[in-house]
PDB file of C-alpha atoms in Angstrom:
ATOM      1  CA  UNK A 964     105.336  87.569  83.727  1.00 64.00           C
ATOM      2  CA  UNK A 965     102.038  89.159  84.861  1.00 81.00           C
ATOM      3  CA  UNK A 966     101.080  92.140  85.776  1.00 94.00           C
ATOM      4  CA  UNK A 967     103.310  95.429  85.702  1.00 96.00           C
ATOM      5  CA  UNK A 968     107.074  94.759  86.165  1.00 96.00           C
ATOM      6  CA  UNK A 969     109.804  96.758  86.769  1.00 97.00           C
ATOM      7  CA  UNK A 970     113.679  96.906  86.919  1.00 97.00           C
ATOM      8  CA  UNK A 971     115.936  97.435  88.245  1.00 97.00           C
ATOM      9  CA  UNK A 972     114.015  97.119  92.192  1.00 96.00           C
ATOM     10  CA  UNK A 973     116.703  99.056  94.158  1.00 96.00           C
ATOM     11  CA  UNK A 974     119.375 101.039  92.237  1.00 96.00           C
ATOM     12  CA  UNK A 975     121.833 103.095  93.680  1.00 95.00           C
ATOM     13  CA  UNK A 976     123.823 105.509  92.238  1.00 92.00           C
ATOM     14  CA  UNK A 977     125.839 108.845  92.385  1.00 90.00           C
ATOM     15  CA  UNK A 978     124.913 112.178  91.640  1.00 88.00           C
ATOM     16  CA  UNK A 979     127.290 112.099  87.908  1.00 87.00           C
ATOM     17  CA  UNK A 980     125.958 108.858  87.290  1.00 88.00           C
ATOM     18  CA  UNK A 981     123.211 108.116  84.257  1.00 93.00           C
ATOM     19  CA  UNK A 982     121.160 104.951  84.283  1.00 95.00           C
ATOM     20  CA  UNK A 983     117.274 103.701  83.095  1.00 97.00           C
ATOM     21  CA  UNK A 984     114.616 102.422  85.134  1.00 98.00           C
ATOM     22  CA  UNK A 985     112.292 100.193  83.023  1.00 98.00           C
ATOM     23  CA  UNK A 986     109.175  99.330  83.182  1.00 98.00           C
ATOM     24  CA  UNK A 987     107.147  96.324  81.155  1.00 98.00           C
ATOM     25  CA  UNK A 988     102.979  95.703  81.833  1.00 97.00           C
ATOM     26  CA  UNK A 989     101.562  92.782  80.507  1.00 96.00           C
ATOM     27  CA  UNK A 990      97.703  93.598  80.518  1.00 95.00           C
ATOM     28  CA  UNK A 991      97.171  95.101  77.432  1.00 94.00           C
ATOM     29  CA  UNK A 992      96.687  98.633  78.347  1.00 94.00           C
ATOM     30  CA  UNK A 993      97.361 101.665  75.870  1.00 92.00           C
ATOM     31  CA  UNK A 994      98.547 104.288  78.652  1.00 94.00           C
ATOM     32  CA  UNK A 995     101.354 103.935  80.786  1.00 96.00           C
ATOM     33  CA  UNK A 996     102.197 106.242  84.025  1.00 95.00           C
ATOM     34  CA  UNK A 997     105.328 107.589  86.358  1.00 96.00           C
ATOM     35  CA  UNK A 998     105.080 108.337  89.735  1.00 96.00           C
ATOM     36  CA  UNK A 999     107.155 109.254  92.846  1.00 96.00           C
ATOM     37  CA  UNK A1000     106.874 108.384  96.471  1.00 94.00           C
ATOM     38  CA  UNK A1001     109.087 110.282  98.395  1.00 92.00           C
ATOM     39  CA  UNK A1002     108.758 110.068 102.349  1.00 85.00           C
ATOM     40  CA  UNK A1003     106.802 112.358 103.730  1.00 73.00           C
ATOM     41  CA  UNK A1004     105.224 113.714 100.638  1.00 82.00           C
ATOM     42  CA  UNK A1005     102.038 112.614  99.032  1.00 84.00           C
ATOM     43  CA  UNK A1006     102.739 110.577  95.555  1.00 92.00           C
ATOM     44  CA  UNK A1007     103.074 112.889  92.726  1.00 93.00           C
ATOM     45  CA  UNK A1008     102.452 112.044  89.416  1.00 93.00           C
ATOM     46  CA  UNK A1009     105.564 113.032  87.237  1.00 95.00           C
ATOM     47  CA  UNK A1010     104.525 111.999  83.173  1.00 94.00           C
ATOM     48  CA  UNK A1011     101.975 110.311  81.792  1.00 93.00           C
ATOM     49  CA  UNK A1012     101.821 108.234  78.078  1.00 93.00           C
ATOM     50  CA  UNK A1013      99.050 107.599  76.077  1.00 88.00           C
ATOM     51  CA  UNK A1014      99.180 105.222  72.582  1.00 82.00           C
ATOM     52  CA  UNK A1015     102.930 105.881  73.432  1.00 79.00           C
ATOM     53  CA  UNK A1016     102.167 109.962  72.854  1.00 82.00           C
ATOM     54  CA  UNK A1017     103.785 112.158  75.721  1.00 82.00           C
ATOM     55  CA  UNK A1018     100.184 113.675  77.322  1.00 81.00           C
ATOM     56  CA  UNK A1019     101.588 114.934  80.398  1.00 77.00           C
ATOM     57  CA  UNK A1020     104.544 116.092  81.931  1.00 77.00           C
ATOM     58  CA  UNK A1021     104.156 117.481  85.047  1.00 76.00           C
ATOM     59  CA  UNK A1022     106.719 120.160  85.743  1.00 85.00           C
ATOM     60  CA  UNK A1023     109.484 117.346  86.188  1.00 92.00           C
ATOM     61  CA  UNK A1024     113.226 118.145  86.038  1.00 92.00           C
ATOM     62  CA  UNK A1025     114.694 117.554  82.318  1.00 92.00           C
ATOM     63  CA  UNK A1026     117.529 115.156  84.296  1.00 94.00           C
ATOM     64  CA  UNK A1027     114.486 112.967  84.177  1.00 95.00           C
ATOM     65  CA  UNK A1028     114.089 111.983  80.611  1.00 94.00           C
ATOM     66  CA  UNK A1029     110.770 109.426  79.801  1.00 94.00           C
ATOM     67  CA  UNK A1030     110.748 107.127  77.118  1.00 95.00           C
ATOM     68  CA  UNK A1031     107.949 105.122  75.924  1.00 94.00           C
ATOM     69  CA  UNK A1032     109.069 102.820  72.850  1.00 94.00           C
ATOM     70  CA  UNK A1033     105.983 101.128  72.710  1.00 93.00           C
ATOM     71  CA  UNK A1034     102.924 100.484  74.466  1.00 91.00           C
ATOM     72  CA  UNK A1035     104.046  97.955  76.615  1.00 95.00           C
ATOM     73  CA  UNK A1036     107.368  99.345  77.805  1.00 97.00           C
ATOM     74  CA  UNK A1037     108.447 103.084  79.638  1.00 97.00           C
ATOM     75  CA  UNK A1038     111.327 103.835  80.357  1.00 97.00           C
ATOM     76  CA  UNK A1039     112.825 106.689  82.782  1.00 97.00           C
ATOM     77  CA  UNK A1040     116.469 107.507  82.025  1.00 97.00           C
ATOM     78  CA  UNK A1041     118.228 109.322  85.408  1.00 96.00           C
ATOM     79  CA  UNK A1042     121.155 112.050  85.045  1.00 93.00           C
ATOM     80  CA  UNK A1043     122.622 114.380  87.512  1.00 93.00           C
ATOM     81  CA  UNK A1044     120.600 113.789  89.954  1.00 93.00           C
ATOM     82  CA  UNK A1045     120.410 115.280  93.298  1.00 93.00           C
ATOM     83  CA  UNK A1046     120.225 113.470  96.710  1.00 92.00           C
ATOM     84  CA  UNK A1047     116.597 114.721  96.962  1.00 92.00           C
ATOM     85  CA  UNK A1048     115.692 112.673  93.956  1.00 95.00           C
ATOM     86  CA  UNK A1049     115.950 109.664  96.134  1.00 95.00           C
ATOM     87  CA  UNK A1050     112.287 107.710  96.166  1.00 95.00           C
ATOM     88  CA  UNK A1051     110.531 104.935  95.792  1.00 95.00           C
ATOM     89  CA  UNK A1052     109.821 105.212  91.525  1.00 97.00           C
ATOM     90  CA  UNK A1053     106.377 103.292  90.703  1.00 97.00           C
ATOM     91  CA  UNK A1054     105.568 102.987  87.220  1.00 97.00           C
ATOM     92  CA  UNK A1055     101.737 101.998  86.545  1.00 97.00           C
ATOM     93  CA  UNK A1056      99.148 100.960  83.515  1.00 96.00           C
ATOM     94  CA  UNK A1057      95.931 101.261  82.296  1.00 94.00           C
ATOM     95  CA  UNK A1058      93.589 101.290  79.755  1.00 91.00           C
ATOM     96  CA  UNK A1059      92.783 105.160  78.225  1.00 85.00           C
ATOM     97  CA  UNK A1060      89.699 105.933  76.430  1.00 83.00           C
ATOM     98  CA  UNK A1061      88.594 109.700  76.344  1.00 80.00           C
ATOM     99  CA  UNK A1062      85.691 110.446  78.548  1.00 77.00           C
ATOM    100  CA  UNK A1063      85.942 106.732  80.569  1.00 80.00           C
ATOM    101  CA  UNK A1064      88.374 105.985  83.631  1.00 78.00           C
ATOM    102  CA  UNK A1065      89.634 102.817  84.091  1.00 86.00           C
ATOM    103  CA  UNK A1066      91.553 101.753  87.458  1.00 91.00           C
ATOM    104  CA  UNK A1067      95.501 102.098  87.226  1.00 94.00           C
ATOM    105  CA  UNK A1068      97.839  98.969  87.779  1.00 95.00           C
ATOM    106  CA  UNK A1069     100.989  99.951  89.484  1.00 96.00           C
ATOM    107  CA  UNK A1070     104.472  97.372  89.737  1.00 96.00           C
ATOM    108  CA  UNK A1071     106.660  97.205  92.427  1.00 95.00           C
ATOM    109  CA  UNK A1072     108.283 100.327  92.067  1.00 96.00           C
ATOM    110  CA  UNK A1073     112.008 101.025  92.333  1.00 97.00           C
ATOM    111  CA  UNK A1074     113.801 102.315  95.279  1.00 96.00           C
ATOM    112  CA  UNK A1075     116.772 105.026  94.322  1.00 96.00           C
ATOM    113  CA  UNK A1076     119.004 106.244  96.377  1.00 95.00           C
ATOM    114  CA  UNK A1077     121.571 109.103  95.050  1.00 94.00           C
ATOM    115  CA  UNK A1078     124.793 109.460  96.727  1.00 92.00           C
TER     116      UNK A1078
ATOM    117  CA  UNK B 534      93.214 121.829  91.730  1.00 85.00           C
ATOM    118  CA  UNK B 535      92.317 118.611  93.214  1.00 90.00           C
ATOM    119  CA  UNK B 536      92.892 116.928  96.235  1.00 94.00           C
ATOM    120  CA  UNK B 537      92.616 114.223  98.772  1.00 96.00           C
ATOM    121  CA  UNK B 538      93.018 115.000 102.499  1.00 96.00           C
ATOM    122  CA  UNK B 539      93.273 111.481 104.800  1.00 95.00           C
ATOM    123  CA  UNK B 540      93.769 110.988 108.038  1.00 88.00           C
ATOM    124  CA  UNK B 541      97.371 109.589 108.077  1.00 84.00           C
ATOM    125  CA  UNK B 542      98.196 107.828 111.259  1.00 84.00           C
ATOM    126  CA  UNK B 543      99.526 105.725 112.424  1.00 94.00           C
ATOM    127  CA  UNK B 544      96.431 104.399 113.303  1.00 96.00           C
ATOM    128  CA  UNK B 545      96.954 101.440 115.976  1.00 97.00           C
ATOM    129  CA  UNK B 546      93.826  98.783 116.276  1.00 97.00           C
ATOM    130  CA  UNK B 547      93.594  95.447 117.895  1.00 97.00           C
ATOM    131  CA  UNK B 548      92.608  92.738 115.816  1.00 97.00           C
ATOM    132  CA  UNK B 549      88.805  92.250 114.973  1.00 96.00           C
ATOM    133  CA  UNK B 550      88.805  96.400 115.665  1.00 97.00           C
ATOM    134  CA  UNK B 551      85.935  98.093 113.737  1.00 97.00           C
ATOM    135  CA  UNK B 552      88.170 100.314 111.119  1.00 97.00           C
ATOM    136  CA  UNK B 553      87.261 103.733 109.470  1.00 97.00           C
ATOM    137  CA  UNK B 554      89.441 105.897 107.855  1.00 97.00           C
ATOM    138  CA  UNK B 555      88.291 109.037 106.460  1.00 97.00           C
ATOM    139  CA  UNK B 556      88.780 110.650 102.999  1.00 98.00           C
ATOM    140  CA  UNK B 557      87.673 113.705 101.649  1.00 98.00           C
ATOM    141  CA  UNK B 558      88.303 114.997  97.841  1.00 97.00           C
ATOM    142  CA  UNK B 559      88.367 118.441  96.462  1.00 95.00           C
ATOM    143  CA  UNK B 560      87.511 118.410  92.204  1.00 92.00           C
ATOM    144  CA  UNK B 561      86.715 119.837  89.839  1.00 82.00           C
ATOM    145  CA  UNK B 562      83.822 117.890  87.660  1.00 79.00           C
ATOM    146  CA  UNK B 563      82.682 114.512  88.470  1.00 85.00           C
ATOM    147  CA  UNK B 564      85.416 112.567  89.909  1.00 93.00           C
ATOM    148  CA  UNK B 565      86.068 108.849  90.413  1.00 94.00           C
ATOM    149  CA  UNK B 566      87.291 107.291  93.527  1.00 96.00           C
ATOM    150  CA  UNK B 567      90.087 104.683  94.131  1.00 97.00           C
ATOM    151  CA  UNK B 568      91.189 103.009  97.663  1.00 98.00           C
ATOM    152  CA  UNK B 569      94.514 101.867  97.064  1.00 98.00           C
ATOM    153  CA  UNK B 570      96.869  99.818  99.382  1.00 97.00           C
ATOM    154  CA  UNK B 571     100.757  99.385  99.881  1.00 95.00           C
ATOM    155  CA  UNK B 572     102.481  96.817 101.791  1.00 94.00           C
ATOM    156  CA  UNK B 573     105.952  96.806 103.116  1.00 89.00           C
ATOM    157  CA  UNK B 574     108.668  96.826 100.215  1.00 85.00           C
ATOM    158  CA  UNK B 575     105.669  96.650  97.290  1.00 88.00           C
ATOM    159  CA  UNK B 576     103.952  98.956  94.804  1.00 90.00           C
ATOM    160  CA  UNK B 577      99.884 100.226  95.469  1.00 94.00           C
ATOM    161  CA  UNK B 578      97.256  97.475  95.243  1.00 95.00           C
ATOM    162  CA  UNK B 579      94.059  98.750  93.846  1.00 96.00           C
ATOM    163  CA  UNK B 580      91.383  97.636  96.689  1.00 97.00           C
ATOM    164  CA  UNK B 581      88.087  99.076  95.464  1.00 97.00           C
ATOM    165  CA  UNK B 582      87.073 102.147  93.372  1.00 96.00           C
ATOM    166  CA  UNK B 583      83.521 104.234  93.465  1.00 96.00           C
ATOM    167  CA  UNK B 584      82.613 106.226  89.797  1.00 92.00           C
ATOM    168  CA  UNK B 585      79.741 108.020  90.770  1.00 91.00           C
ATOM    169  CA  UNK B 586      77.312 109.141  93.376  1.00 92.00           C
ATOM    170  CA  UNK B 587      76.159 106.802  95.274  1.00 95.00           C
ATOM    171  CA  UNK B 588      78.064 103.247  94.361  1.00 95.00           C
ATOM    172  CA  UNK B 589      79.760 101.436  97.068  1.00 97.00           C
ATOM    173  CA  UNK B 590      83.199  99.834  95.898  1.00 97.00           C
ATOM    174  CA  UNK B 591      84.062  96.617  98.142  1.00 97.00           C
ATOM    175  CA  UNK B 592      86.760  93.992  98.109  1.00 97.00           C
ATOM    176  CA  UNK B 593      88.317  92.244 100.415  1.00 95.00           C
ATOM    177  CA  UNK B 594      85.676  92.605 103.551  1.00 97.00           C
ATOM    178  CA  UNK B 595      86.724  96.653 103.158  1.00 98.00           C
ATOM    179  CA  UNK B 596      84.031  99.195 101.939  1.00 98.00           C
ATOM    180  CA  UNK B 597      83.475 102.817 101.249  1.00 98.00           C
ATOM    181  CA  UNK B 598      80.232 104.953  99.462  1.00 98.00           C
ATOM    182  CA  UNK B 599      80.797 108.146  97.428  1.00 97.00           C
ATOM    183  CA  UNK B 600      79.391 110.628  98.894  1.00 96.00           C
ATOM    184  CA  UNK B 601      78.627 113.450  96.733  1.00 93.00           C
ATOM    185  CA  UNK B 602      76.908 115.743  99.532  1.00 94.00           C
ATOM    186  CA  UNK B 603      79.805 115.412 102.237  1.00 95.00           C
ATOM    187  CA  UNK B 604      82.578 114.995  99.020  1.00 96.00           C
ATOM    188  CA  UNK B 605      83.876 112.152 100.974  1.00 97.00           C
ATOM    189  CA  UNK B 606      85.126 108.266 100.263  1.00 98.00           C
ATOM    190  CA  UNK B 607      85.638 106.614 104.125  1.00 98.00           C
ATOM    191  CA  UNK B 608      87.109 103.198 103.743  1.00 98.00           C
ATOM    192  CA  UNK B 609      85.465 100.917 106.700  1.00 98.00           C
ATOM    193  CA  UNK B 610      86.022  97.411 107.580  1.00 98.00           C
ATOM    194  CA  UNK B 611      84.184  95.492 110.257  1.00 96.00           C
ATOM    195  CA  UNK B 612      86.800  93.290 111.389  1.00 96.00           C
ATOM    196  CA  UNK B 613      90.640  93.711 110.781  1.00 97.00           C
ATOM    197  CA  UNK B 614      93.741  91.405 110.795  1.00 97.00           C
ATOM    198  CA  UNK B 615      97.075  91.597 111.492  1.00 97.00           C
ATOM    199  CA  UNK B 616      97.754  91.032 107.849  1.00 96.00           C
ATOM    200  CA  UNK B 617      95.495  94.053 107.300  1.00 97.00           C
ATOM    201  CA  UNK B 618      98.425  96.170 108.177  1.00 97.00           C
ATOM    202  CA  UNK B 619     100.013  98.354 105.389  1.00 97.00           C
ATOM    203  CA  UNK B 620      99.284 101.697 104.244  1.00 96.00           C
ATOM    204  CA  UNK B 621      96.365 102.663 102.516  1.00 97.00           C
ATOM    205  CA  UNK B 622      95.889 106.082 100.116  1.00 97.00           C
ATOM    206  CA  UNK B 623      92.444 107.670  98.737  1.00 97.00           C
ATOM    207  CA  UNK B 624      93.005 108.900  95.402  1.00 96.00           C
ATOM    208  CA  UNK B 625      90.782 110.393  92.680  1.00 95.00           C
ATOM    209  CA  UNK B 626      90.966 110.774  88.342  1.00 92.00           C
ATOM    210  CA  UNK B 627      88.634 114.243  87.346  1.00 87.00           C
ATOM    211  CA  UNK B 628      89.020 113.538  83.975  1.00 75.00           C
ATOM    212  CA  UNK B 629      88.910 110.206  81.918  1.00 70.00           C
ATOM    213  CA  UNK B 630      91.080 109.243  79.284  1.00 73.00           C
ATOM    214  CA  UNK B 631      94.701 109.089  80.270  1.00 76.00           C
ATOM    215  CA  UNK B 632      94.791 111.212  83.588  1.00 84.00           C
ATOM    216  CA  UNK B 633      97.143 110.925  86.300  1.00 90.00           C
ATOM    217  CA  UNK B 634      95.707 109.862  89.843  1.00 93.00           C
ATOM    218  CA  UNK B 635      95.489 112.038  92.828  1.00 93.00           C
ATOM    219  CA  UNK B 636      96.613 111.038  95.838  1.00 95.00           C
ATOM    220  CA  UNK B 637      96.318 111.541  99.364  1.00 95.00           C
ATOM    221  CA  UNK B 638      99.497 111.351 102.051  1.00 93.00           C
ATOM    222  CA  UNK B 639      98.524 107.759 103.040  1.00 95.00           C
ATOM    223  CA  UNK B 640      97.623 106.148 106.350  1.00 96.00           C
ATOM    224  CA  UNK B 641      99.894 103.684 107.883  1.00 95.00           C
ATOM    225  CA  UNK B 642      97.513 101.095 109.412  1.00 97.00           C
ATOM    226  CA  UNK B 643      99.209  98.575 112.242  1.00 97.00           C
ATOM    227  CA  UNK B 644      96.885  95.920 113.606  1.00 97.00           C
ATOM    228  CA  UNK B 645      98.192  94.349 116.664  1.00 96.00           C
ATOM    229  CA  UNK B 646      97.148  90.580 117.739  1.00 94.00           C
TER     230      UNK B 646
END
């Protein structure tokens, strides 16, 4: 594998439901990255990870719960979601050193749909 | 805060069109620049990225200058395909380190043969 992966790619599930997206990048980097894509709506960053240290969370919901075992693997774990959370879920990578930017990788992404 | 503002389409071209889509960034500090693009059913491909006055990030026969004066980041390409069609955002980091990328809403590009 290469790259930023993620799983599952489409995932559908009901609003009493709780499952885990996952997310694996194999480049190396130190700071991993959740986003959404909803339609219509411009993609918001949701938490950010750094040396697998929460830095950022940005006013998400607590039924989104992030997880970030290590530094090459994040997790988001879903409950009680609403039909709004439906999106496209893109996890992404890079390489975090204070005071430099480096470019973000991004995988796939994974498409939700709550029924 | 910061933002992005884009232009966001559809824009329809014929092939070999000359493209420009415009970008323009509000920030606070000294921001970096980032062209990303999205094809159907995939995540965002970086394209090219700018990180200070001046530089012009290219890749792929696409360009685009930061311009500090007119706080803009235009994304031009001489010549477009058909496979040039996807959607393509402007986004910007203030801050180094671990920060989250701003976006804009995206313009859907369709290049017709």
């Amino acid at each position: 594998e290469t790259g930023v992966t993620q799983t599952p790619r489409h995932l559908v599930m009901g609003m009493t439901n709780k499952k885990s997206l996952k997310c694996e990048q194999h480049l190396g980097h130190n700071a991993m990255y959740w986003y959404k894509q909803s339609a219509k709506k411009p993609l918001e960053l949701m938490f950010v990870y750094s040396l697998e240290e929460r830095v950022e969370n940005n006013s998400v919901p607590s039924r989104f719960s992030p997880e970030c075992p290590n530094s090459s693997h994040l997790f988001l774990h879903l409950h009680t979601l609403q039909p709004e959370d439906s999106a496209l879920y893109l996890c992404a990578s890079s390489q975090a050193v204070s005071g430099v930017t480096y470019e973000q990788y991004f995988g796939p992404g994974t498409r939700l749909t709550v029924t | 805060g910061d933002s992005v503002t884009q232009m966001e389409g559809p824009v329809t071209l014929s092939e070999e069109a000359f493209l420009t889509i415009n970008c323009t960034y509000t920030a606070t500090g000294y921001p970096s620049l980032f062209w990303y693009v999205q094809y159907p059913g995939e995540g965002l491909q970086l394209l090219l990225k700018a990180t200070k006055a001046d530089d012009k990030g290219s890749n792929k026969g696409f360009e685009a200058t930061y311009r500090k004066e007119t706080t803009s980041f235009h994304l031009e390409k001489g010549s477009v395909q058909v496979s040039d069609s996807a959607v393509y955002f402007c986004a910007l980091i203030s801050g180094g380190g671990a920060d989250g990328l701003t976006f804009g809403k995206g313009t859907h590009l369709i290049i017709q043969p």
